[in-house]
Coordinates of C-alpha atoms in Angstrom, one line a residue:
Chain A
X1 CA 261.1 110.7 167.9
X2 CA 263.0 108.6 165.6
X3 CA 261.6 108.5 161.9
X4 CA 262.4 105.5 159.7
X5 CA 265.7 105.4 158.1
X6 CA 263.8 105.2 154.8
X7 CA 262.4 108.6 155.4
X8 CA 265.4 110.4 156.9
X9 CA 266.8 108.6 153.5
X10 CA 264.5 110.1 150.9
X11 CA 264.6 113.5 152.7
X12 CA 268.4 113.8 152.3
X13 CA 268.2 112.8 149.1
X14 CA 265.7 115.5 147.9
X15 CA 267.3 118.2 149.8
X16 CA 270.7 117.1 147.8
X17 CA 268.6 117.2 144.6
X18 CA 267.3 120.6 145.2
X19 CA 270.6 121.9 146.0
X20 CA 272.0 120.3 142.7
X21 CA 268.8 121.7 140.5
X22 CA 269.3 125.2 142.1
X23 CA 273.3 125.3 141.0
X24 CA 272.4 124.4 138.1
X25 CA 269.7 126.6 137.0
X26 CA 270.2 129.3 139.3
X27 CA 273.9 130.1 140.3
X28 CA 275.2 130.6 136.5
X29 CA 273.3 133.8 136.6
X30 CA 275.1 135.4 139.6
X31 CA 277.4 137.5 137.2
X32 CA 274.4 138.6 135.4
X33 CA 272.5 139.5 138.7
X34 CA 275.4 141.6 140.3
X35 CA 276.4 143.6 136.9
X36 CA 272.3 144.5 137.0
X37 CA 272.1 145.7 140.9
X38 CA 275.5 147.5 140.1
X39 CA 273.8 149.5 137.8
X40 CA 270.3 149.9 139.6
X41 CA 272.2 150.6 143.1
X42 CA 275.3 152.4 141.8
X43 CA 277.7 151.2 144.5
X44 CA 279.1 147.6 144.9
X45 CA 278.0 146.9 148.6
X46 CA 274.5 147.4 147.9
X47 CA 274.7 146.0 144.9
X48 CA 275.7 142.3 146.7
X49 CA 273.5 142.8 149.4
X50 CA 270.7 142.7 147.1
X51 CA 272.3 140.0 145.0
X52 CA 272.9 137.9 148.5
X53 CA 268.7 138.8 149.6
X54 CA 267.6 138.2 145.3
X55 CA 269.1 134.6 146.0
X56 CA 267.9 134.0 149.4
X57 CA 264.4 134.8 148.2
X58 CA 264.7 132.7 145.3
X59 CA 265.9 129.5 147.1
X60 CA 263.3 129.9 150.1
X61 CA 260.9 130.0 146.9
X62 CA 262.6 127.7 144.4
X63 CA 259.9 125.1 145.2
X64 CA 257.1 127.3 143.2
X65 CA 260.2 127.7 140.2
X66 CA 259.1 125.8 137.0
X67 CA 261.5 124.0 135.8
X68 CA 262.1 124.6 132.1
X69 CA 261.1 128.5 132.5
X70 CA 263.0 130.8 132.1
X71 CA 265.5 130.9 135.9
X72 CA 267.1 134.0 134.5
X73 CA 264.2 136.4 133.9
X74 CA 262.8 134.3 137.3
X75 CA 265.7 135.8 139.0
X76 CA 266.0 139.5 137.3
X77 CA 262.2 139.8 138.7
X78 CA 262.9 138.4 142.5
X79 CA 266.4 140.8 141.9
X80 CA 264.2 144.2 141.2
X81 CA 261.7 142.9 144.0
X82 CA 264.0 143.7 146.3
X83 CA 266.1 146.5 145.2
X84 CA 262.4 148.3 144.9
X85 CA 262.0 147.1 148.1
X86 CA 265.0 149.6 149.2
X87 CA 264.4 152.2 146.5
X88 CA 263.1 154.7 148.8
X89 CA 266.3 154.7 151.0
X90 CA 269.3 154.2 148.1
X91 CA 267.2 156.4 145.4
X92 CA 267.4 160.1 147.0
X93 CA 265.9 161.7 143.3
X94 CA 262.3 161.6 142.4
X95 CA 261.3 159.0 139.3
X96 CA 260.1 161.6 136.2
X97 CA 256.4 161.6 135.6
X98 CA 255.4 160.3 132.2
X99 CA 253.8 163.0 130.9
X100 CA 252.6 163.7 127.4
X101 CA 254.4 167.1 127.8
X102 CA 257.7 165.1 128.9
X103 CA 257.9 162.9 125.7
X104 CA 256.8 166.0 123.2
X105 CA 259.6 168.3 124.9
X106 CA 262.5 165.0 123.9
X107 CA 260.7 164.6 120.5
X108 CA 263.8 166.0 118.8
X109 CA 266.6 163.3 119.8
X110 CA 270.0 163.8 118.0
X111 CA 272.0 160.5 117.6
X112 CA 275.7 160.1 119.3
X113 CA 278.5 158.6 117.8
X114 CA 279.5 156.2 120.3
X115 CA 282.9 155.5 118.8
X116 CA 283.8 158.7 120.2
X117 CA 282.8 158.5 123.5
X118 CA 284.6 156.8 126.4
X119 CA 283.5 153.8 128.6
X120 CA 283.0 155.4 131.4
X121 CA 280.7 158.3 129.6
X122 CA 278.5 155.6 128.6
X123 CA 278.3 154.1 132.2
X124 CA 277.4 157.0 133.6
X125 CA 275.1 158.2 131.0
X126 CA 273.0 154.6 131.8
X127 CA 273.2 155.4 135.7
X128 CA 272.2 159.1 135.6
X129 CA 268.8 157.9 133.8
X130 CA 265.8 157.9 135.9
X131 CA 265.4 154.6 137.8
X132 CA 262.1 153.6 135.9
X133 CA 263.6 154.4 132.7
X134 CA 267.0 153.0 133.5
X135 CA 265.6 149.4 134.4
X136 CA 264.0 149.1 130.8
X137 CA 266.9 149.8 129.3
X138 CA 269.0 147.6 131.1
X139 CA 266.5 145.2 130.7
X140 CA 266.4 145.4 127.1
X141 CA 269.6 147.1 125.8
X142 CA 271.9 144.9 128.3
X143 CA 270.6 141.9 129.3
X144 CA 268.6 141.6 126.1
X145 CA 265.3 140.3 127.4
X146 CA 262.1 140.5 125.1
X147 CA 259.4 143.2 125.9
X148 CA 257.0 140.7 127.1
X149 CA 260.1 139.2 129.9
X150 CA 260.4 142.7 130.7
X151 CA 257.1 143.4 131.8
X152 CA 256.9 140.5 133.7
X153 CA 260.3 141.1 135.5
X154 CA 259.2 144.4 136.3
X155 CA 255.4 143.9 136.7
X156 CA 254.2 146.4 134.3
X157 CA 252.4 146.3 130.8
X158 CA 254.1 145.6 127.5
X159 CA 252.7 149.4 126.2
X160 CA 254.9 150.8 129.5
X161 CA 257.6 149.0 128.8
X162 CA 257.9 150.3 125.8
X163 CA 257.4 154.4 126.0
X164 CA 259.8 153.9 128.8
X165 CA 262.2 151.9 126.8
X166 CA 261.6 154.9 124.1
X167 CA 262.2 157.8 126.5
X168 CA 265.0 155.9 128.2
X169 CA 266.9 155.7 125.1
X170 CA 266.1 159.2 124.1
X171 CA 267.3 160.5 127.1
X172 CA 270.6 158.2 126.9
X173 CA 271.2 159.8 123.4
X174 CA 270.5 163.5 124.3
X175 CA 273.0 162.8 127.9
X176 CA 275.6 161.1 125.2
X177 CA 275.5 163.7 122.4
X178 CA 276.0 166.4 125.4
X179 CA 278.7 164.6 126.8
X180 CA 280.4 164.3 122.9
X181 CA 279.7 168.4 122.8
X182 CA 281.7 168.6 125.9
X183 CA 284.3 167.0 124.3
X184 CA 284.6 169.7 121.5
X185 CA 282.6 166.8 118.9
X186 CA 280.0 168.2 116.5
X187 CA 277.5 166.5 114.4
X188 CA 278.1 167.3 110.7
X189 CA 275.9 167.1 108.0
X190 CA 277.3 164.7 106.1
X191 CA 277.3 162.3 109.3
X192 CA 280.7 162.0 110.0
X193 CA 282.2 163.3 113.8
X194 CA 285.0 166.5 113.4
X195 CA 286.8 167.7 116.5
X196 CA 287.0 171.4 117.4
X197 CA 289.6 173.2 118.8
X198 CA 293.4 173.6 118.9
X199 CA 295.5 170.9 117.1
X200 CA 292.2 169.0 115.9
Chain B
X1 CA 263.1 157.9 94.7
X2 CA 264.6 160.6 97.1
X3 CA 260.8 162.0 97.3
X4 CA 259.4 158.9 98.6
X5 CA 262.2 158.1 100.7
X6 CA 261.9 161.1 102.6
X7 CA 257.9 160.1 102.6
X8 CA 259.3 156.3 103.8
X9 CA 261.0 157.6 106.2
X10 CA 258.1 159.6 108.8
X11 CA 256.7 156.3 108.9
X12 CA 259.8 153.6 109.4
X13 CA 261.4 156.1 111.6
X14 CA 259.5 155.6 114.9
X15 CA 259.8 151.7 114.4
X16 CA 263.3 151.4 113.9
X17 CA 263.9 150.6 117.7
X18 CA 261.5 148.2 117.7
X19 CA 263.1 146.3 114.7
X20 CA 266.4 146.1 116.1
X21 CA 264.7 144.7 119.1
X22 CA 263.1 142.1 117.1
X23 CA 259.8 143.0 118.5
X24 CA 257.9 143.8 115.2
X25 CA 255.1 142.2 113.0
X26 CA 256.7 140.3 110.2
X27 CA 254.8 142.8 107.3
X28 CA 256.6 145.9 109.8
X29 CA 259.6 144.1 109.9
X30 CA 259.3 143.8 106.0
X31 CA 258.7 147.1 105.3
X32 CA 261.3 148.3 107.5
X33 CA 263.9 146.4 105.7
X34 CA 263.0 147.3 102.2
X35 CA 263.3 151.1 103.8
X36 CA 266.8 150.2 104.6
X37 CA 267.9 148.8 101.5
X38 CA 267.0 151.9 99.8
X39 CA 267.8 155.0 102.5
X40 CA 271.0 155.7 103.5
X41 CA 270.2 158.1 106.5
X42 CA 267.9 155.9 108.4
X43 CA 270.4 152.7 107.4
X44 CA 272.7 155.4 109.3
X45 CA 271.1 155.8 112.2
X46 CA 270.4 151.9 112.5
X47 CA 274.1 151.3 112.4
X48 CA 274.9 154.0 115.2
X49 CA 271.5 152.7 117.7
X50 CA 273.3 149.2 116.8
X51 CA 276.8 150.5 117.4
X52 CA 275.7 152.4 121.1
X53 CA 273.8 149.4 122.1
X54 CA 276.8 147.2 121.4
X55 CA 279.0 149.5 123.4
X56 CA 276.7 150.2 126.4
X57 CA 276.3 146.0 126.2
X58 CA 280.3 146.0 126.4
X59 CA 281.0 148.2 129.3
X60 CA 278.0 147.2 131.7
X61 CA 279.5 143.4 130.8
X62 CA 283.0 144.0 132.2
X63 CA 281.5 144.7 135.7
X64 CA 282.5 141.7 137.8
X65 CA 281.0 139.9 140.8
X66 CA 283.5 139.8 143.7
X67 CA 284.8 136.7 143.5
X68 CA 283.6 136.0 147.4
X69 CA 280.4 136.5 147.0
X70 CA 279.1 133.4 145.4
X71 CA 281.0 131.2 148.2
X72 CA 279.1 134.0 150.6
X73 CA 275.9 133.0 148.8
X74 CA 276.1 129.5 149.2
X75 CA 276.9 129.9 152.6
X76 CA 273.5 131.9 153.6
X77 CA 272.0 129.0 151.4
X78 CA 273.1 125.9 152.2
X79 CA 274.8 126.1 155.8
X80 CA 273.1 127.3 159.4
X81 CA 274.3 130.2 160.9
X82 CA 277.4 128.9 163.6
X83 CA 275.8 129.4 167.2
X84 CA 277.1 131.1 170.4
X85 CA 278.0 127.5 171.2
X86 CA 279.4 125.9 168.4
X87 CA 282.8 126.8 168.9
X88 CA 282.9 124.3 171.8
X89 CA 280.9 120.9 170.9
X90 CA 280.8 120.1 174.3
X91 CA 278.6 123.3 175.1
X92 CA 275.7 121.9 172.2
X93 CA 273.5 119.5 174.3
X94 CA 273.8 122.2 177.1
X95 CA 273.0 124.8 174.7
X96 CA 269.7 122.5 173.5
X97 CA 268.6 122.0 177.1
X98 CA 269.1 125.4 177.6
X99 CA 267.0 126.3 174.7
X100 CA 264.0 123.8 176.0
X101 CA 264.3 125.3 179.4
X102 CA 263.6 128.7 177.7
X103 CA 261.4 127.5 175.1
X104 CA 259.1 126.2 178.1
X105 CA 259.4 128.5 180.7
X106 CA 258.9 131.8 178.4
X107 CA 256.9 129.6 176.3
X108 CA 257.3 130.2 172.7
X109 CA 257.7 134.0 172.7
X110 CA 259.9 136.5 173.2
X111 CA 258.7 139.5 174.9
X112 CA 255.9 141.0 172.8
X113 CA 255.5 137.0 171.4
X114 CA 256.8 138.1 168.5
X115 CA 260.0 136.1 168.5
X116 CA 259.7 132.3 168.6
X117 CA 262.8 129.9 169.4
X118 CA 263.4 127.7 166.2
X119 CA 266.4 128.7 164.1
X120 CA 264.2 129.6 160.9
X121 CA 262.1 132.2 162.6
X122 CA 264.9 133.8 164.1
X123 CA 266.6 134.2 160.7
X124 CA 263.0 135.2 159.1
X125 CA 262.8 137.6 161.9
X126 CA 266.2 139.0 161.6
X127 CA 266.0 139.3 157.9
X128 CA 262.4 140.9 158.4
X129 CA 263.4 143.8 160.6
X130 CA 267.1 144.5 159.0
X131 CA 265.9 146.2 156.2
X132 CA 264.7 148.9 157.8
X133 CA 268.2 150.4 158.7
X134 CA 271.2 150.8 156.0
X135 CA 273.2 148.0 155.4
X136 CA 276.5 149.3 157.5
X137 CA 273.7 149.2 160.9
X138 CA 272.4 145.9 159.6
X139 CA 275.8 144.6 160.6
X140 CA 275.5 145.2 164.1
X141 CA 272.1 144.6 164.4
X142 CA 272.1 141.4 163.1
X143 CA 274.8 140.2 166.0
X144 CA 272.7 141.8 168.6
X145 CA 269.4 139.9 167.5
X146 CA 270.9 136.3 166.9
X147 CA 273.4 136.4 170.0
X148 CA 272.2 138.5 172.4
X149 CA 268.6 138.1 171.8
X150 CA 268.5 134.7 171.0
X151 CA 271.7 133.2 172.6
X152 CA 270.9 134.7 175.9
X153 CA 272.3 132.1 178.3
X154 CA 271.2 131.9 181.9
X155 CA 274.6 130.9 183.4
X156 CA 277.0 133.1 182.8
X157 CA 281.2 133.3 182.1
X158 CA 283.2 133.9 185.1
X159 CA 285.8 137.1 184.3
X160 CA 288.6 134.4 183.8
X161 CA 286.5 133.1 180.9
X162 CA 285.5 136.4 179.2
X163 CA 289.5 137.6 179.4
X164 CA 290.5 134.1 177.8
X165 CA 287.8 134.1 175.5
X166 CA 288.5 137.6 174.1
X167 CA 292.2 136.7 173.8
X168 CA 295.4 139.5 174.7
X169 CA 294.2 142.4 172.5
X170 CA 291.0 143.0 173.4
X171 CA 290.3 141.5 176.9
X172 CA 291.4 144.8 178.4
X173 CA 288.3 146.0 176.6
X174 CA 286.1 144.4 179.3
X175 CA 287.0 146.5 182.2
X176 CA 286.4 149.7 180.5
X177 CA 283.4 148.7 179.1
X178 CA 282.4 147.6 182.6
X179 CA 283.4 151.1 184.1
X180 CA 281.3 153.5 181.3
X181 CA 277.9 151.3 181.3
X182 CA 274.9 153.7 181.5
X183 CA 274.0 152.7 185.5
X184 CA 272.7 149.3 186.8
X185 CA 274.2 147.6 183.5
X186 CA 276.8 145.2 183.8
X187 CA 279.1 142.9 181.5
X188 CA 277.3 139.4 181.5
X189 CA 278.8 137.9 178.6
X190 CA 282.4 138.6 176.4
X191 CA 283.2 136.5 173.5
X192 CA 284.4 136.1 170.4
X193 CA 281.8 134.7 168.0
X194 CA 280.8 134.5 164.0
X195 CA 277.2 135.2 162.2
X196 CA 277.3 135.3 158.1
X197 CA 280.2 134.7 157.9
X198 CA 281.5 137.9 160.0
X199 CA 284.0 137.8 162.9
X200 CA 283.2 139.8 166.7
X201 CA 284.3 140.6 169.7
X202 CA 281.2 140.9 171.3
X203 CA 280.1 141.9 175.0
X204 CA 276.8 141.9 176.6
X205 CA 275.6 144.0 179.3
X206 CA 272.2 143.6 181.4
X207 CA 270.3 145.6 183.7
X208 CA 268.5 142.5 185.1
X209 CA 265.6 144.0 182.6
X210 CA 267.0 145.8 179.3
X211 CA 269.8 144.3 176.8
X212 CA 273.0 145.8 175.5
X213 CA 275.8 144.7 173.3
X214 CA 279.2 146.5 172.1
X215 CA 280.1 144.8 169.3
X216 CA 283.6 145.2 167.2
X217 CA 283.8 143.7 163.9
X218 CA 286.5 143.9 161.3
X219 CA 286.0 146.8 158.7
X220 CA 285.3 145.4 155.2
X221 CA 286.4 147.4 152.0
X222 CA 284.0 150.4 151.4
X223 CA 282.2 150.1 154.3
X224 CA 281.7 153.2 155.7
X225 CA 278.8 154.9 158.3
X226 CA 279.1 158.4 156.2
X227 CA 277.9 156.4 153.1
X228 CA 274.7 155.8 154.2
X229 CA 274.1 157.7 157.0
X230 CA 274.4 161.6 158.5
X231 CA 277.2 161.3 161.7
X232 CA 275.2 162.9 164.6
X233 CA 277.5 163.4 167.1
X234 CA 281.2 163.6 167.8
X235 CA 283.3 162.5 170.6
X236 CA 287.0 163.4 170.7
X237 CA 286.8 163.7 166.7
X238 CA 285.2 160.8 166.5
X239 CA 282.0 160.7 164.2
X240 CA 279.2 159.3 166.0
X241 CA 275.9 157.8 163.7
X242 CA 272.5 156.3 164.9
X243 CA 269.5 154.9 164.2
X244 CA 266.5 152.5 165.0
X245 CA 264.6 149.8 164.2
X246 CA 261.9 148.7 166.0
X247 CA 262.8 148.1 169.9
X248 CA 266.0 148.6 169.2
X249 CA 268.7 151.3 169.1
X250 CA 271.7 151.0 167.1
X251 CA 274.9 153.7 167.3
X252 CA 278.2 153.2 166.1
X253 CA 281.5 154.4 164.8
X254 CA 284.3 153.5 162.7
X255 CA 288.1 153.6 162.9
X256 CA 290.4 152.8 159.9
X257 CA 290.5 148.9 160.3
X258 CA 287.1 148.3 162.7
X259 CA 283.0 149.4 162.9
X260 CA 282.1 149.5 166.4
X261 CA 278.7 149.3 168.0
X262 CA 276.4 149.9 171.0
X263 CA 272.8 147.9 170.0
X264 CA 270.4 148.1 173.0
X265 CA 267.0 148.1 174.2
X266 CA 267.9 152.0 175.6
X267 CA 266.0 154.9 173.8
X268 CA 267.9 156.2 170.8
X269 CA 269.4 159.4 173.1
X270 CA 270.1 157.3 176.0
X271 CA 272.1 154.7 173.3
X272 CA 273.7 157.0 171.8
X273 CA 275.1 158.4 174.8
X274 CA 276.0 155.6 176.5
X275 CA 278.3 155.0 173.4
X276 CA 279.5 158.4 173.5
X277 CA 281.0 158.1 177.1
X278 CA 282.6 154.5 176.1
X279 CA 284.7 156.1 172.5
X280 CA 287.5 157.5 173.2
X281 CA 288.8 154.3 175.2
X282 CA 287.3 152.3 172.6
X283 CA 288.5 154.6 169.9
X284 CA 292.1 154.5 170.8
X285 CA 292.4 150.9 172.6
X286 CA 291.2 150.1 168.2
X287 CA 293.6 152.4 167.0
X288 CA 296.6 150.4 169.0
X289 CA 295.6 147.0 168.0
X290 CA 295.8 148.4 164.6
X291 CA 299.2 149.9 165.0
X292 CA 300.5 146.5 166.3

């Protein structure tokens, strides 16, 4: 069956014009994306396979995108979608139960000083945190979304967002302050770092 | 004023987060900063929470995307997948009437009906069932589903054909191949074809009833089978892994430069050793095209 040139026409065109509206709005954020799955997957192979399915997804759906919303925090939710969809199988350690008891026994949390500590401490301080708590804080620490974006990235309420967000960065501070104890670096009490040991 | 700072400071304390997040009430937000203009411990900690969120935002930043992978993404977009038959032009209307033929006679299903013959649902149902094994098994799956399974052709190569097609190195594949097939299987099909983006050598084998593909692709960096998976068998020190998804059952190995694959409709055991019996030609007929 032959369709009217017209039509054939038109189709082309809006196929070229959805192309265009998705490199615009969409593609920019492809850094952001992969340095997120890094950190939610751990290793770079997953972490562009779930970048590759996060914009598959979002250009079989990019019809049902609004255009002036927000195409980042779009993506970051379509992004988490999937990597939860493969939790089970890259996540081998069990996601901490937020218990009262939990958040009274991290009450106390001591503060780092992060001009002592090296990069690579602080990457792997982020990745050793408990998924749940790890996606708030690289929600909000990193990629500097608002509570509100959060929660609807990661389908949760505001309130979870935040005790998460809390414990997340209590537990990055007490994994920090360990790791600068390691290193022979106290915590004075007039607030400035000293290093034990020979020739310090 | 150090009495009421340490009084100030029960109640600022647990909002300081939440100010440097910008996520308080302007009268909190108010409060907070009169606290800070007058208490030097909790103007402390503000500068360190500011200082580690600064740093953590500075080292998570200098991760990179490979540079590949937005050309990769735009690929899956934007282009179809390259058929069986579109390295020869001349092969596409035969490759449509093919299609009809097939479309008609098995009318739109596959087997169970599950599969239907347009490109879209064979990528939906390829990307439906490839989650469920790791990504390194994905790779072979993937070729098995959209060649074999979908590209099956009724007419097939002559030996001539399959040799040429496969080119010097790895024609000499086919014979041994043909000679370790689990019985009433033979070669029906050797080429060389792309999916994703991803070079094979690729033969398919046929019982007149069940499917089976060897597939040898080139190893990417970091792939790996141990990464994901637990090796369940060895054959002359060569690591063998498996799994399943669905109707079908994958097993491969690796060598330094390739990942190798048997993808069939056997059971798991009966795959798995069927690829068994075909490694250690495989294995080292790999390792001298790598030495080359």
């Amino acid at each position: 069956m032959q369709f009217p040139a017209s039509t054939k026409g038109s189709e082309a065109s809006s196929e070229v014009a959805r192309r265009q509206s998705f490199e615009a709005e969409a593609m920019p954020h492809l850094q952001d994306l992969f340095r997120a799955a890094m950190r939610l997957t751990g290793d770079r192979t997953r972490a562009e396979d779930a970048v590759q399915e996060a914009f598959l997804q979002a250009w079989k759906s990019f019809d049902r995108f609004e255009a002036g919303t927000n195409c980042r925090a779009w993506l970051f939710r379509i992004l988490f979608h999937c990597v939860h969809h493969h939790r089970r199988k890259w996540f081998r350690f069990p996601v901490l139960k937020e218990t009262e008891e939990f958040l009274e026994a991290n009450l106390p949390a001591p503060e780092p000083i992060p001009e002592q500590l090296r990069d690579d401490d602080i990457l792997r301080a982020l990745d050793q945190l408990a998924p749940d708590y790890r996606a708030v804080v690289l929600l909000v620490d990193v990629e500097e979304f608002a509570y509100k974006e959060a929660s609807e990235i990661l389908s949760i309420p505001i309130g979870t967002v935040m005790s998460r967000l809390s414990r997340g960065r209590k537990a990055l501070r007490e994994q920090l302050t360990s790791v600068a104890a390691a290193y022979g670096i106290s915590k004075p009490t007039d607030g400035q770092p000293t290093r034990r040991g020979a020739g310090q | 004023m150090t009495a009421s700072h340490t009084s100030d400071c029960g109640a600022i304390f647990p909002l300081l987060d939440r100010w440097l997040d910008r996520e308080l009430s302007p009268a909190e937000t108010s409060a907070v900063q009169i606290h800070l203009g007058d208490c030097p411990s909790c103007s402390a900690i503000v500068a360190r929470r500011t200082a580690l969120r600064h740093r953590l935002r500075g080292v998570a930043a200098a991760v990179e995307a490979p540079p590949d992978l937005a050309v990769k993404i735009r690929r899956q977009l934007y282009q179809p997948a390259p058929s069986f038959f579109s390295r020869n032009w001349l092969l596409a209307p035969v490759a449509a009437a093919l299609l009809l033929v097939l479309a008609i006679g098995l009318s739109t299903s596959y087997q169970r009906g599950g599969l239907r013959f347009t490109e879209e649902s064979q990528e939906f149902y390829i990307s439906s069932i490839s989650p469920q094994t790791v990504p390194v098994m994905r790779v072979g799956l993937q070729q098995h589903v959209h060649c074999a399974v979908f590209r099956k052709a009724s007419a097939f190569p002559s030996p001539a054909q399959m040799a040429e097609w496969l080119g010097p190195s790895f024609q000499k594949i086919i014979p041994v191949v043909e000679s370790h097939l689990p019985r009433g299987f033979h070669v029906v099909d050797a080429h060389r074809c792309t999916y994703h983006d991803r070079q094979y050598v690729h033969l398919a084998a046929t019982d007149g009833k069940r499917l089976l593909s060897l597939l040898i692709t080139d190893r990417e960096q970091g792939e790996a089978f141990e990464s994901d998976l637990r090796a369940v068998a060895a054959q002359s020190g060569v690591r063998l892994y498996s799994s399943g998804v669905q109707r079908f059952s994958l097993a491969g190995f690796e060598t330094p430069g390739h990942l190798v694959y048997l993808v069939s409709d056997l059971d798991n055991s009966d795959n798995l050793a069927a690829l068994k019996v075909l490694t250690p030609e495989i294995d080292s007929a790999l390792r001298r095209i790598e030495n080359t």
